[in-house]
Coordinates of C-alpha atoms and ligand atoms in Angstrom, one line a residue:
M892 CA -9.1 319.0 -71.9
A893 CA -9.4 322.7 -72.2
H894 CA -7.2 325.3 -70.6
K895 CA -7.2 328.9 -71.3
T896 CA -3.5 329.1 -72.3
S897 CA -3.3 325.8 -74.1
S898 CA -4.4 327.2 -77.4
A899 CA -1.8 329.9 -77.4
P900 CA 0.8 329.6 -80.2
H901 CA 3.7 327.4 -79.2
K902 CA 7.2 328.5 -79.9
T903 CA 9.1 325.6 -81.5
L904 CA 12.8 325.3 -81.0
R905 CA 15.3 323.2 -83.0
M906 CA 17.5 320.7 -81.3
R907 CA 21.2 321.3 -81.8
S908 CA 22.6 318.0 -80.6
S909 CA 21.9 314.3 -81.0
S910 CA 20.3 312.4 -78.1
S911 CA 23.5 310.7 -77.3
Q912 CA 25.0 314.0 -76.3
R913 CA 22.3 315.0 -73.9
T914 CA 23.5 313.7 -70.6
N915 CA 24.0 316.7 -68.2
L916 CA 23.1 319.1 -71.1
S917 CA 20.1 321.2 -70.3
V918 CA 17.3 321.4 -72.8
W919 CA 18.1 325.1 -73.1
S920 CA 21.8 324.5 -74.1
A921 CA 20.6 321.9 -76.5
T922 CA 18.2 324.3 -78.3
A923 CA 19.9 327.7 -78.1
T924 CA 22.1 329.5 -80.5
I925 CA 24.3 332.1 -78.9
P926 CA 27.0 333.5 -81.2
R927 CA 30.6 333.2 -79.9
I928 CA 32.0 336.4 -78.4
P929 CA 35.7 337.2 -78.5
S930 CA 37.8 337.9 -75.4
L931 CA 39.3 341.2 -74.1
N932 CA 42.8 341.8 -75.6
A933 CA 43.5 345.4 -74.5
N934 CA 43.1 347.6 -71.4
V935 CA 39.8 349.4 -71.5
R936 CA 37.8 352.1 -69.6
A937 CA 34.1 352.4 -69.0
D938 CA 31.5 354.0 -66.7
V939 CA 30.6 350.6 -65.4
C940 CA 32.2 347.1 -65.6
V941 CA 29.9 344.2 -65.0
V942 CA 31.5 340.8 -64.2
G943 CA 29.4 337.8 -65.1
A944 CA 27.1 337.4 -68.1
G945 CA 24.2 335.4 -66.6
I946 CA 20.8 337.0 -66.4
A947 CA 21.8 339.3 -63.5
G948 CA 24.9 340.7 -65.2
M949 CA 23.3 340.9 -68.7
T950 CA 20.2 342.7 -67.4
T951 CA 22.3 345.2 -65.4
A952 CA 24.6 345.8 -68.4
Y953 CA 21.6 346.2 -70.7
L954 CA 19.6 348.6 -68.5
L955 CA 22.7 350.8 -67.9
A956 CA 23.7 350.9 -71.5
R957 CA 20.2 351.9 -72.4
E958 CA 20.6 354.9 -70.0
G959 CA 23.7 356.0 -72.0
Q960 CA 26.3 354.6 -69.6
S961 CA 29.4 353.1 -71.2
V962 CA 29.4 349.5 -70.1
V963 CA 32.0 346.7 -70.3
L964 CA 30.7 343.2 -69.5
V965 CA 33.1 340.3 -69.0
D966 CA 32.6 336.6 -68.5
K967 CA 35.1 333.8 -67.9
N968 CA 33.2 331.6 -70.3
Q969 CA 31.1 332.2 -73.4
V970 CA 27.7 333.9 -72.6
G971 CA 25.1 331.6 -71.2
R972 CA 27.2 328.9 -69.6
G973 CA 26.4 329.7 -66.0
E974 CA 23.4 328.7 -63.9
T975 CA 21.1 330.6 -66.3
S976 CA 21.6 327.6 -68.6
H977 CA 20.6 325.1 -65.8
T978 CA 17.4 326.7 -64.8
S979 CA 13.8 325.5 -65.4
A980 CA 12.8 329.0 -66.4
H981 CA 9.6 329.6 -64.4
L982 CA 9.0 333.4 -64.1
S983 CA 6.9 333.8 -61.0
N984 CA 5.9 336.2 -58.3
E985 CA 5.1 333.3 -55.9
I986 CA 8.4 333.3 -54.1
D987 CA 10.0 329.9 -53.4
A988 CA 10.3 330.5 -49.7
G989 CA 6.5 331.2 -49.6
Y990 CA 4.9 334.4 -48.5
R991 CA 4.1 333.0 -45.0
H992 CA 7.8 332.8 -44.4
I993 CA 8.7 336.0 -46.1
E994 CA 6.0 337.9 -44.1
H995 CA 7.4 336.4 -40.9
L996 CA 11.0 337.5 -41.8
H997 CA 10.5 340.8 -43.6
G998 CA 7.1 342.0 -42.2
A999 CA 3.9 342.8 -44.2
K1000 CA 5.5 345.8 -45.9
G1001 CA 8.5 343.7 -46.9
A1002 CA 6.3 341.0 -48.3
R1003 CA 4.4 343.5 -50.4
L1004 CA 7.7 344.8 -51.8
V1005 CA 8.8 341.3 -52.6
A1006 CA 5.6 340.7 -54.6
Q1007 CA 5.9 344.0 -56.3
S1008 CA 9.5 343.6 -57.2
H1009 CA 9.1 340.0 -58.7
S1010 CA 5.9 341.1 -60.6
S1011 CA 7.9 344.1 -61.9
A1012 CA 10.7 341.9 -62.9
I1013 CA 8.4 339.7 -65.1
T1014 CA 7.0 342.9 -66.6
Q1015 CA 10.5 344.2 -67.2
I1016 CA 11.5 341.0 -69.1
E1017 CA 8.3 341.2 -71.1
S1018 CA 9.0 344.8 -72.1
I1019 CA 12.6 344.1 -73.0
V1020 CA 11.4 341.1 -75.1
N1021 CA 8.9 343.4 -76.9
E1022 CA 11.1 346.4 -77.4
E1023 CA 14.2 344.5 -78.5
E1024 CA 12.2 341.9 -80.4
I1025 CA 13.8 339.0 -78.7
D1026 CA 12.6 335.6 -80.0
C1027 CA 12.6 333.6 -76.8
G1028 CA 9.1 332.2 -76.5
F1029 CA 8.1 334.6 -73.7
E1030 CA 4.5 333.9 -72.7
R1031 CA 2.2 334.7 -69.8
L1032 CA 0.4 331.7 -68.2
D1033 CA -1.0 330.6 -64.9
G1034 CA 0.9 328.8 -62.1
Y1035 CA -0.5 326.1 -59.8
L1036 CA 0.8 325.3 -56.3
F1037 CA -0.5 321.9 -55.1
L1038 CA -0.1 319.9 -51.9
G1039 CA 2.7 317.5 -51.2
P1040 CA 1.7 314.2 -49.6
K1041 CA 2.6 315.4 -46.0
D1042 CA 1.1 318.8 -46.3
T1043 CA -2.5 319.9 -45.4
D1044 CA -5.1 322.3 -46.7
K1045 CA -4.1 324.5 -43.8
D1046 CA -0.7 325.0 -45.4
L1047 CA -2.3 326.1 -48.7
R1048 CA -4.8 328.3 -46.9
E1049 CA -2.0 330.1 -44.9
E1050 CA 0.0 330.6 -48.1
F1051 CA -3.1 331.9 -49.9
D1052 CA -3.8 334.4 -47.1
A1053 CA -0.1 335.6 -46.9
A1054 CA 0.2 335.9 -50.7
S1055 CA -3.1 337.8 -50.9
R1056 CA -2.0 340.2 -48.2
A1057 CA 1.3 340.8 -50.2
G1058 CA -0.8 341.8 -53.2
V1059 CA -0.3 338.7 -55.4
K1060 CA -3.2 337.7 -57.7
V1061 CA -4.1 334.3 -56.3
K1062 CA -7.2 332.1 -56.1
Q1063 CA -7.8 329.1 -53.9
L1064 CA -9.4 326.2 -55.9
E1065 CA -10.8 322.9 -54.8
R1066 CA -9.4 321.5 -58.0
A1067 CA -7.5 322.9 -61.0
P1068 CA -9.8 323.9 -63.9
F1069 CA -8.6 321.0 -66.2
D1070 CA -8.5 317.2 -66.2
L1071 CA -5.4 316.8 -64.0
D1072 CA -6.1 315.8 -60.5
L1073 CA -3.8 317.9 -58.4
G1074 CA -6.3 318.2 -55.5
N1075 CA -6.7 321.5 -53.7
C1076 CA -4.4 324.1 -55.2
L1077 CA -3.6 327.8 -55.5
Q1078 CA -3.8 329.4 -58.9
F1079 CA -1.5 332.3 -59.6
R1080 CA -2.4 334.6 -62.5
Q1081 CA 0.0 336.4 -64.9
Q1082 CA 3.1 334.2 -64.4
A1083 CA 5.3 333.6 -67.4
Q1084 CA 7.9 331.4 -69.0
F1085 CA 10.6 331.8 -71.7
H1086 CA 13.7 330.3 -73.1
P1087 CA 16.4 331.7 -70.9
L1088 CA 19.3 331.3 -73.3
Q1089 CA 17.5 332.7 -76.3
Y1090 CA 16.7 335.6 -74.0
L1091 CA 20.4 336.1 -73.1
A1092 CA 21.3 335.9 -76.8
G1093 CA 18.8 338.7 -77.5
L1094 CA 20.1 340.7 -74.5
A1095 CA 23.7 340.3 -75.9
K1096 CA 22.6 341.8 -79.2
A1097 CA 20.7 344.6 -77.5
I1098 CA 23.6 345.5 -75.2
K1099 CA 25.9 345.9 -78.3
R1100 CA 23.2 347.9 -80.1
H1101 CA 23.1 350.3 -77.1
G1102 CA 26.9 350.7 -77.2
G1103 CA 27.9 348.1 -74.6
R1104 CA 31.0 346.0 -75.0
I1105 CA 31.0 342.3 -74.1
Y1106 CA 34.1 340.1 -73.8
S1107 CA 33.8 336.4 -73.1
E1108 CA 36.6 334.0 -71.9
T1109 CA 37.8 337.0 -69.8
E1110 CA 38.1 335.9 -66.2
A1111 CA 38.2 338.6 -63.5
K1112 CA 41.0 337.6 -61.1
E1113 CA 41.2 340.8 -59.0
I1114 CA 38.3 343.2 -58.4
K1115 CA 39.0 346.5 -56.5
G1116 CA 36.8 349.5 -55.9
G1117 CA 38.0 353.0 -55.1
R1118 CA 38.1 356.3 -56.9
T1119 CA 38.4 354.3 -60.1
A1120 CA 37.5 350.6 -59.8
E1121 CA 40.0 348.2 -61.3
I1122 CA 39.4 344.8 -62.6
K1123 CA 42.4 342.7 -63.5
T1124 CA 41.8 339.7 -65.8
K1125 CA 43.5 336.3 -66.0
N1126 CA 45.1 337.3 -69.3
R1127 CA 46.6 340.4 -67.7
K1128 CA 44.3 343.0 -69.0
K1129 CA 42.9 345.9 -66.9
I1130 CA 39.4 347.4 -66.9
S1131 CA 39.1 350.8 -65.2
A1132 CA 35.6 351.8 -64.4
G1133 CA 33.5 354.3 -62.3
S1134 CA 31.7 351.3 -60.7
V1135 CA 31.9 347.5 -60.8
V1136 CA 29.1 345.1 -60.5
V1137 CA 30.0 341.5 -59.5
A1138 CA 27.2 339.3 -60.9
T1139 CA 29.1 336.0 -60.8
N1140 CA 26.1 334.2 -59.1
T1141 CA 28.1 333.8 -55.9
P1142 CA 30.5 336.7 -55.3
V1143 CA 34.2 336.0 -56.2
N1144 CA 35.3 339.3 -54.6
D1145 CA 34.1 338.5 -51.1
W1146 CA 36.0 335.9 -49.1
V1147 CA 33.8 335.3 -46.0
K1148 CA 31.0 337.7 -45.2
M1149 CA 28.4 337.0 -47.9
H1150 CA 29.2 333.2 -47.7
T1151 CA 28.0 333.0 -44.1
K1152 CA 24.6 334.4 -45.2
Q1153 CA 23.8 331.9 -48.0
A1154 CA 24.3 328.2 -48.7
A1155 CA 24.8 326.4 -52.0
Y1156 CA 22.3 323.6 -53.0
R1157 CA 22.3 321.3 -56.0
T1158 CA 18.9 320.8 -57.7
Y1159 CA 18.1 318.3 -60.4
V1160 CA 16.0 318.4 -63.6
I1161 CA 14.7 315.9 -66.1
G1162 CA 13.1 316.6 -69.5
V1163 CA 10.7 313.8 -70.5
Q1164 CA 8.6 313.5 -73.7
I1165 CA 4.8 313.9 -73.2
P1166 CA 2.2 313.7 -76.0
P1167 CA 1.3 317.2 -77.2
D1168 CA -1.5 319.0 -75.4
S1169 CA -1.9 316.2 -72.9
I1170 CA -1.5 318.6 -70.0
P1171 CA -2.3 322.3 -69.9
K1172 CA 0.5 324.7 -70.5
A1173 CA 1.1 326.2 -67.0
L1174 CA 3.7 326.4 -64.3
Y1175 CA 3.4 323.8 -61.6
W1176 CA 4.9 323.4 -58.1
D1177 CA 4.1 321.4 -55.0
T1178 CA 4.6 322.2 -51.3
E1179 CA 7.0 319.4 -50.5
N1180 CA 10.3 320.2 -49.0
P1181 CA 12.3 320.1 -51.2
F1182 CA 9.6 321.0 -53.6
H1183 CA 9.0 319.9 -57.2
Y1184 CA 8.7 322.3 -60.2
V1185 CA 7.3 321.5 -63.6
R1186 CA 6.6 323.2 -66.9
L1187 CA 6.4 322.4 -70.6
L1188 CA 8.6 323.2 -73.6
R1189 CA 7.8 322.6 -77.2
I1190 CA 10.8 321.7 -79.4
Q1191 CA 11.4 320.5 -83.0
D1192 CA 13.7 317.5 -83.5
N1193 CA 14.3 315.9 -86.9
H1194 CA 11.2 317.6 -88.4
R1195 CA 9.0 316.4 -85.5
T1196 CA 7.4 318.8 -83.0
R1197 CA 7.5 317.4 -79.5
D1198 CA 6.5 318.5 -76.1
I1199 CA 9.0 318.1 -73.3
L1200 CA 7.9 318.1 -69.7
I1201 CA 10.5 319.7 -67.5
I1202 CA 10.5 318.3 -63.9
G1203 CA 12.8 319.5 -61.2
G1204 CA 13.5 319.0 -57.5
E1205 CA 15.5 316.7 -55.2
D1206 CA 17.6 319.6 -53.8
H1207 CA 20.4 318.9 -51.3
K1208 CA 23.4 320.8 -50.0
T1209 CA 26.2 320.9 -52.4
G1210 CA 28.9 318.3 -51.7
Q1211 CA 26.8 316.7 -49.0
D1212 CA 24.9 313.9 -50.6
E1213 CA 25.6 310.2 -50.9
D1214 CA 22.6 309.3 -53.0
I1215 CA 23.1 311.6 -56.0
E1216 CA 22.7 308.9 -58.6
N1217 CA 19.1 308.0 -57.6
R1218 CA 17.8 311.6 -57.8
F1219 CA 17.0 311.5 -61.5
A1220 CA 15.2 308.2 -61.1
R1221 CA 13.1 309.6 -58.2
L1222 CA 12.1 312.6 -60.3
T1223 CA 10.9 310.3 -63.1
A1224 CA 8.9 308.2 -60.6
W1225 CA 7.4 311.3 -59.1
G1226 CA 6.4 312.7 -62.5
R1227 CA 5.0 309.3 -63.6
A1228 CA 2.7 309.3 -60.6
R1229 CA 1.2 312.7 -61.4
F1230 CA 1.4 313.3 -65.2
P1231 CA 0.0 310.6 -67.6
N1232 CA 2.0 309.2 -70.5
I1233 CA 5.4 310.6 -69.8
G1234 CA 8.3 308.8 -71.5
E1235 CA 11.9 308.2 -70.3
A1236 CA 14.1 311.1 -69.2
E1237 CA 15.6 312.4 -72.4
F1238 CA 17.4 315.3 -70.8
R1239 CA 18.9 315.3 -67.3
W1240 CA 20.9 318.0 -65.7
S1241 CA 21.6 319.6 -62.4
G1242 CA 22.5 323.1 -61.3
Q1243 CA 23.2 325.2 -58.3
V1244 CA 21.1 327.6 -56.3
M1245 CA 22.4 329.9 -53.6
N1246 CA 19.8 329.9 -50.8
S1247 CA 20.0 333.0 -48.6
I1248 CA 19.1 332.7 -44.9
D1249 CA 16.0 334.9 -45.3
G1250 CA 14.7 333.8 -48.7
L1251 CA 15.7 336.9 -50.6
A1252 CA 18.6 337.8 -52.9
F1253 CA 21.4 340.2 -51.8
I1254 CA 21.5 343.1 -54.3
G1255 CA 23.4 346.3 -53.8
K1256 CA 26.7 347.6 -52.3
N1257 CA 29.2 345.0 -51.3
P1258 CA 29.3 345.2 -47.5
G1259 CA 32.6 346.5 -46.1
D1260 CA 33.9 347.4 -49.5
E1261 CA 34.4 350.7 -51.4
P1262 CA 31.0 352.3 -52.2
N1263 CA 31.4 351.7 -56.0
V1264 CA 31.4 347.9 -55.7
Y1265 CA 28.0 346.2 -56.2
I1266 CA 27.0 342.5 -55.9
A1267 CA 24.0 340.4 -56.9
T1268 CA 23.8 337.0 -55.2
G1269 CA 21.6 334.7 -53.0
D1270 CA 19.2 333.9 -55.8
S1271 CA 17.2 331.5 -53.5
G1272 CA 15.9 329.6 -56.5
M1273 CA 14.3 332.7 -57.9
G1274 CA 17.4 333.9 -59.8
L1275 CA 15.7 334.8 -63.0
T1276 CA 13.4 337.3 -61.4
H1277 CA 15.9 338.2 -58.6
G1278 CA 18.5 338.7 -61.4
T1279 CA 16.2 341.0 -63.2
V1280 CA 15.4 342.9 -60.0
A1281 CA 19.2 343.2 -59.6
G1282 CA 19.5 344.9 -63.0
M1283 CA 16.7 347.3 -62.2
L1284 CA 17.9 348.1 -58.7
I1285 CA 21.7 348.4 -59.3
K1286 CA 21.0 350.6 -62.3
D1287 CA 19.2 353.0 -60.0
L1288 CA 21.9 352.8 -57.3
I1289 CA 24.6 353.6 -59.8
L1290 CA 22.6 356.5 -61.3
G1291 CA 21.9 357.9 -57.9
R1292 CA 18.1 357.3 -58.1
G1293 CA 15.9 356.3 -55.3
N1294 CA 14.5 352.7 -55.4
P1295 CA 11.9 351.4 -53.0
W1296 CA 13.5 347.9 -52.9
A1297 CA 17.0 349.1 -51.9
S1298 CA 16.8 348.2 -48.1
L1299 CA 14.8 345.0 -48.7
Y1300 CA 17.6 343.6 -50.8
D1301 CA 20.6 345.4 -49.1
P1302 CA 23.4 342.8 -48.8
S1303 CA 24.2 344.4 -45.3
R1304 CA 20.7 343.7 -43.9
K1305 CA 20.4 341.8 -40.7
S1306 CA 17.3 340.0 -39.4
L1307 CA 17.0 338.6 -35.9
R1308 CA 14.3 336.3 -37.2
S1309 CA 16.8 334.5 -39.5
A1310 CA 19.4 334.1 -36.8
L1311 CA 18.6 330.5 -36.3
T1312 CA 19.0 329.6 -40.0
F1313 CA 22.2 331.6 -40.0
A1314 CA 23.5 329.5 -37.0
E1315 CA 22.4 326.2 -38.4
E1316 CA 24.0 326.8 -41.8
N1317 CA 27.3 328.0 -40.3
L1318 CA 27.4 325.0 -37.8
N1319 CA 26.9 322.8 -40.8
V1320 CA 29.9 324.5 -42.5
A1321 CA 32.0 324.1 -39.4
A1322 CA 31.2 320.4 -39.2
Q1323 CA 32.6 319.9 -42.7
Y1324 CA 36.1 320.6 -41.5
A1325 CA 36.1 317.3 -39.6
T1326 CA 36.8 315.5 -42.9
W1327 CA 40.4 316.9 -42.6
V1328 CA 41.2 314.2 -40.0
T1329 CA 39.1 311.3 -41.3
A1330 CA 40.4 308.5 -43.5
G1331 CA 40.0 308.8 -47.3
E1332 CA 37.0 307.2 -49.0
V1333 CA 39.4 304.7 -50.5
S1334 CA 42.8 303.7 -49.3
A1335 CA 44.6 303.4 -52.7
P1336 CA 44.0 304.8 -56.2
E1337 CA 43.7 301.2 -57.6
E1338 CA 40.3 301.0 -55.8
I1339 CA 38.9 303.8 -58.1
K1340 CA 37.0 302.5 -61.1
S1341 CA 37.1 304.3 -64.6
G1342 CA 34.8 307.3 -64.6
A1343 CA 34.7 307.6 -60.8
G1344 CA 36.4 309.8 -58.2
A1345 CA 37.2 309.5 -54.5
T1346 CA 39.2 311.1 -51.8
L1347 CA 42.2 309.3 -50.3
R1348 CA 44.6 310.1 -47.6
R1349 CA 48.3 310.5 -48.3
G1350 CA 50.2 311.2 -45.1
L1351 CA 48.8 314.5 -43.8
S1352 CA 47.3 315.4 -47.2
K1353 CA 43.9 314.6 -48.7
I1354 CA 43.9 313.8 -52.4
A1355 CA 41.0 314.2 -54.9
A1356 CA 41.6 311.3 -57.3
Y1357 CA 39.6 310.7 -60.5
R1358 CA 40.1 307.9 -63.0
D1359 CA 38.9 308.9 -66.5
D1360 CA 37.2 306.6 -69.0
T1361 CA 40.6 305.6 -70.5
G1362 CA 41.8 304.5 -67.1
K1363 CA 44.2 307.5 -66.6
L1364 CA 44.3 308.8 -63.0
H1365 CA 44.0 312.6 -62.3
E1366 CA 45.1 313.7 -58.9
R1367 CA 44.6 317.1 -57.3
S1368 CA 44.7 318.3 -53.7
A1369 CA 41.3 317.8 -52.1
V1370 CA 41.6 321.1 -50.2
C1371 CA 39.3 323.8 -51.5
P1372 CA 41.3 327.0 -52.2
H1373 CA 38.4 329.1 -50.9
L1374 CA 38.6 328.4 -47.1
G1375 CA 40.1 325.0 -47.0
C1376 CA 37.2 322.5 -46.8
I1377 CA 37.7 319.0 -48.3
V1378 CA 35.9 318.6 -51.6
A1379 CA 33.6 315.6 -52.4
W1380 CA 33.1 313.7 -55.7
N1381 CA 29.9 314.4 -57.6
P1382 CA 29.3 311.4 -59.9
T1383 CA 26.5 313.0 -62.0
E1384 CA 28.5 316.0 -63.0
R1385 CA 31.9 314.4 -62.7
S1386 CA 33.0 317.4 -60.6
W1387 CA 34.6 318.0 -57.2
D1388 CA 32.1 319.9 -55.0
C1389 CA 32.9 321.8 -51.9
P1390 CA 30.5 321.1 -49.0
C1391 CA 31.2 324.5 -47.3
H1392 CA 30.2 327.3 -49.7
G1393 CA 29.5 325.5 -53.0
S1394 CA 32.7 326.0 -55.0
R1395 CA 33.0 323.3 -57.7
F1396 CA 35.9 322.1 -59.8
N1397 CA 36.3 319.9 -62.9
P1398 CA 38.4 316.7 -62.5
D1399 CA 41.5 318.6 -63.5
G1400 CA 40.9 321.2 -60.7
K1401 CA 39.6 324.1 -62.8
V1402 CA 36.9 326.2 -61.1
L1403 CA 33.3 325.7 -62.3
N1404 CA 31.5 327.6 -59.6
G1405 CA 32.9 330.2 -57.1
P1406 CA 33.5 331.6 -54.6
A1407 CA 36.9 329.9 -55.2
I1408 CA 38.8 331.7 -57.9
G1409 CA 41.9 329.5 -57.8
Q1410 CA 42.0 325.9 -58.9
L1411 CA 42.6 322.8 -56.9
Q1412 CA 46.3 322.5 -56.4
L1413 CA 48.3 319.6 -58.0
A1414 CA 48.5 316.7 -55.6
K1415 CA 51.8 315.9 -53.9
P1416 CA 53.1 312.7 -55.6
S1417 CA 53.2 309.6 -53.4
K1418 CA 56.8 308.7 -52.2
Ligands
LIG794 C1 17.7 323.6 -61.8 C2 17.5 325.1 -61.5 C3 16.2 325.6 -61.7 C4 15.9 326.9 -61.5 N1 14.6 327.4 -61.7 C5 14.4 328.7 -61.6 C6 13.1 329.2 -61.9 O1 12.2 328.5 -62.3 N2 12.9 330.5 -61.8 C7 13.9 331.4 -61.4 O2 13.6 332.6 -61.3 N3 15.1 330.9 -61.1 C8 15.4 329.6 -61.2 N4 16.6 329.1 -60.9 C9 17.7 330.1 -60.5 C10 18.2 330.8 -61.7 O3 18.2 330.1 -62.8 C11 19.6 331.3 -61.4 O4 19.7 331.8 -60.1 C12 20.0 332.4 -62.3 O5 19.9 332.0 -63.6 C13 21.5 332.8 -62.0 O6 21.8 333.9 -62.8 P1 23.1 334.7 -62.5 O7 23.2 335.8 -63.5 O8 23.1 335.1 -61.0 O9 24.3 333.6 -62.6 P2 24.9 332.8 -63.8 O10 23.9 332.5 -64.9 O11 25.6 331.7 -63.2 O12 25.9 333.8 -64.4 C14 27.1 334.1 -63.7 C15 28.2 334.3 -64.7 O13 29.4 334.7 -64.0 C16 30.5 334.1 -64.7 N5 31.7 334.2 -63.8 C17 31.9 333.5 -62.7 N6 33.1 333.9 -62.2 C18 33.7 334.8 -63.0 C19 34.9 335.5 -63.0 N7 35.8 335.4 -62.0 N8 35.1 336.4 -64.1 C20 34.2 336.5 -65.1 N9 33.0 335.8 -65.1 C21 32.8 335.0 -64.1 C22 30.1 332.7 -65.0 O14 30.8 332.2 -66.1 C23 28.6 332.9 -65.4 O15 28.4 333.0 -66.8 C24 16.9 327.8 -61.1 C25 18.2 327.3 -60.9 C26 18.5 326.0 -61.2 C27 19.9 325.5 -61.1
LIG795 S1 33.7 327.0 -51.0 FE1 34.4 327.8 -49.2 S2 35.8 326.4 -48.5 FE2 35.2 325.6 -50.4

């Protein structure tokens, strides 16, 4: 089988962990080496403080530092522990929501700007990789969009027409130009892939080289704009800055407004072994809803070079699923039906995407806040390119330069055409508060098996109870500290997930994903 990109040199990556450690560890975390970075231990000043060291925050910090701005970047964890480590790392200008939908919501001009901004983001990543000599396996390749079982040629034709009008380089094909029968498909040229954590590791070095300061394990607890922006950290240090950029994936400085315009979804990924060169190196997606996304990664494990096929999909609203455990099995079955010779899932992980009500990220000034507070959120499954757009756009906004994408991504934008989605998402959130008055999932902690969690009612309170593998019970209040919804147990990640705006907590109540910044409270003991 021949494909134009299959003969390109493969980047090989070394495994860092044994297979027994790979459950819920992404293939990126298993193969990346990011040096540990110390935490902030004194008050500091800077032109700009960036909160969050995922791709959005790191790109913003890098581009500003390269312009000579003094930049401080803080993260509550080590670099590369957020959603950028859970991605599948397709770099594409074919937007997840589809150009048909984008054109309907944002008009023909908006759709052209979307295509232009995502194409520019890929070019921006490519030029950073080249200029800073980042060894992250960046390579250009084609992408193929093929039909899901319930979709028709008309769906592909309409997407082809809308994407072409937006200026995307796309071809309609009766079959893909290789021996894999995907049926009718669209071919997108000049897409790309990379190793997202090796890219972040390179950005961290480059930020420092350009004079930026990075502090990990430094959690921002209070973020205030004004004449001088002030960021107070959990370890009682203060950062004073001319501007602050909150790039925490979902904003931790906004309590309500932005969270009514986006919804958190879990999405699942498996990494399965596939014989080398048995399918062409390309990006693949289908048109199902939720859709599947596929790509290859070459890794080196115990002196063996192997190809891993990364298959993702099975999205559902965070905290609102009763069938989580079968999602990985369904991904394997789906992959087996389409790609020959795949093995068992060697890697399985899940992650969170923030779907905005109109398919685009929110990038710019934080609505209703001081003018020197910026946010980047609402990745809509395109957070690697949206995160890069965020860096390019916020840099221009801070430096007072015009940018043609500013109104398209403005977090204050309103669109009548997305009003129905807005209403549906917010009715769904309102419905979640009903669990305040329902019974618990179990009536007593004794019913909870080792390794499992469940909610139970104790008088007027709801308790989130988890029994660890040694049989010890961990109890916290089940009330989410963001806006008071009742959390639900996620058995694949062993976390408490909030069905309202996607906050997540570990079994001991510590925040994994915002918008919550406080932990689940200790449960009141039973009398
Ligand atoms: C399974 C999956 C597949 C995906 N596939 C693709 C894809 O193919 N292409 C694509 O473009 N996108 C994809 N995405 C989306 C994309 O990966 C993410 O949107 C993107 O990586 C998010 O980057 P970020 O910088 O916004 O957030 P993150 O990477 O989550 O970074 C945010 C950082 O903020 C830190 N933080 C949070 N709160 C605080 C605080 N109070 N103080 C200090 N630090 C804080 C966190 O520790 C974290 O490091 C996918 C996502 C998932 C889950
Ligand atoms: S995330 Fe908003 S109430 Fe839990």
